[in-house]
Amino acid sequence: MVMVQTEDLCKSFGELHVLRDVSVTVQQGEVICIIGPSGAGKSTFLRSLNQLETINSGKIFIEEQLLLHRENNATIARAGKDDFKSLLLQMGMVFQSFNLFPHKTVLENITLAPQQVKNTPKAQANELAGVLLEKVGLAEKAGEYPSRLSGGQQQRVAIARALAMEPKIMLFDEPTSALDPELVGDVLAVMKQLAAEGMTMLVVSHEMGFAREVADKVLFMADGIVAEEGPPEVLFTNPQNPRTRQFLNSVLPQ
Amino acid sequence: MQGFFEWFQVGWDKIWGWMPALMESTAVTLELTAASVSTAVVLGVFLALGKINKNGVIRRLSAAYIFFFRGTPLMLQLYFVYYTLPDILHKLFDGSSLEFIATGPLSMQSRFFAAFLAFSLNIAAYLAEIIRAAIQSIPKGQMEAARSLGLTYGQGMRLIVIPQAYRRMMPPVCNEFVMVLKDTSLVAIIALMDLTFQTKQIAALRSSELVYIPAMIIYLILSGVFTLIFNKLEKKLAAHE
Ligand SMILES: Nc1ncnc2c1ncn2[C@@H]1O[C@H](COP(=O)(O)OP(=O)(O)OP(=O)(O)O)[C@@H](O)[C@H]1O
Ligand SMILES: [Mg+2]
């Protein structure tokens, strides 16, 4: 099944065209890494998928159902209200800056959305949170406030928080780039495990090791377009587009 | 000189006789302040949300409200609520199915209710800006995280943003409370028996000007005590961050 499909997504901020006809297809269970220079539109692309940004034009399909179709900054068609909501809930998002809720404990961070959005009973939400915390290796931190955790721990809680809504697609926007180098590994390990379990993942990241090991496909974005795409072993070793080559030269240790 | 001490001695002895009346009116001052400020905080949150609303009409309405209440004298607002509003309501609703609006507390010429209403509406306009700033000081990522988890904008505000903004607006709101405590003395103009009006009455009727001294001391004690309590509270909240 095609989990995410976009057709000709365009997004501009005023005069600045950040996405220009981005068309991407993500199959179930695929892990896609998105790389590219700063300002290429990588974050904007992820944020357009889960509606943190509203596209100017293009189509978004989730699980082969139309979520939204817009042209010239006007909505042509969108899923019905309930479908729209449930399709959006198929996507979980992890942010570069974690964005944990500082006034809630780790446990409350994870159980809040299931209780509020899905009306999951508290006991059941707590149980699920326990399982997820175990999974990200932080079972003993349930009662802590986020400010008492390291960046790596916070990001793993953020992953558990997103997973608590039981999404089928996970969006990661530079999940490790705010972390001290020694904390990156724990977060990547959790992401690798998720990938191994068959989660569909869209990951903006410059962790080339992760991309090489886990990604099925790498997209190179520049100036609002997908300039090149391919399996990591091909794209990293034999890039066709000169921009890709230039970018890889600048980030890969020689 | 001899005369002064005698006069003071006699007046001072009478102060203890006025105490019960002063205490009673102090309670009115406190009730009015507490009721007005807490109502104004709630109203102020809605005004602040209105000012940052996506909908331009709501934004303009909130701005107009704030402009009106900050741009006219509180004294006139008080007169208006006490004298004019009941008339308007009677003219509008008498004999209609909505008569309860005209015969409710607004029209009972309840001095306390009129003062409470005028102060709440007025303070809300001043607090709205403080509350808006507190809400906007919460990083955007908080609402984005809430939305990405499926919460509505309303849930995100109520459960995530406002509780965090609440801590940041505590100090200015407490400050406002202490200001209002003194500003309520304005209600003397509609003859509500608060501490200031009571003091004036005693001074006039019993011709004892000395009563202003205990009245000021009571205001001082109240301001001091509340400042102290609020400072403690802020420290506690800050420790929790
Ligand atoms: N809300 C916004 N308003 C105006 N411009 C924006 C906004 N968000 C992003 N932009 C601009 O859009 C462009 C693309 O931003 P985006 O964050 O998608 O890039 P990115 O590829 O994620 O870059 P980075 O690697 O730095 O995170 C940038 O030039 C950015 O300044
Ligand atoms: Mg980005």
mmCIF file of C-alpha atoms and ligand atoms in Angstrom, chain A residues 39 41-44 96 173-174 204, ligand 2:
data_model
loop_
_atom_site.group_PDB
_atom_site.id
_atom_site.type_symbol
_atom_site.label_atom_id
_atom_site.label_comp_id
_atom_site.label_asym_id
_atom_site.label_seq_id
_atom_site.Cartn_x
_atom_site.Cartn_y
_atom_site.Cartn_z
ATOM 1 C CA GLY A 39 16.603 26.248 3.290
ATOM 2 C CA GLY A 41 12.364 23.068 2.106
ATOM 3 C CA LYS A 42 12.823 19.764 3.952
ATOM 4 C CA SER A 43 11.070 20.844 7.134
ATOM 5 C CA THR A 44 8.388 22.642 5.174
ATOM 6 C CA GLN A 96 14.386 18.831 16.190
ATOM 7 C CA ASP A 173 12.621 16.472 11.370
ATOM 8 C CA GLU A 174 16.341 16.415 12.192
ATOM 9 C CA VAL A 204 15.047 14.539 7.506
HETATM 10 MG MG MG C 2 14.566 22.128 8.705
#
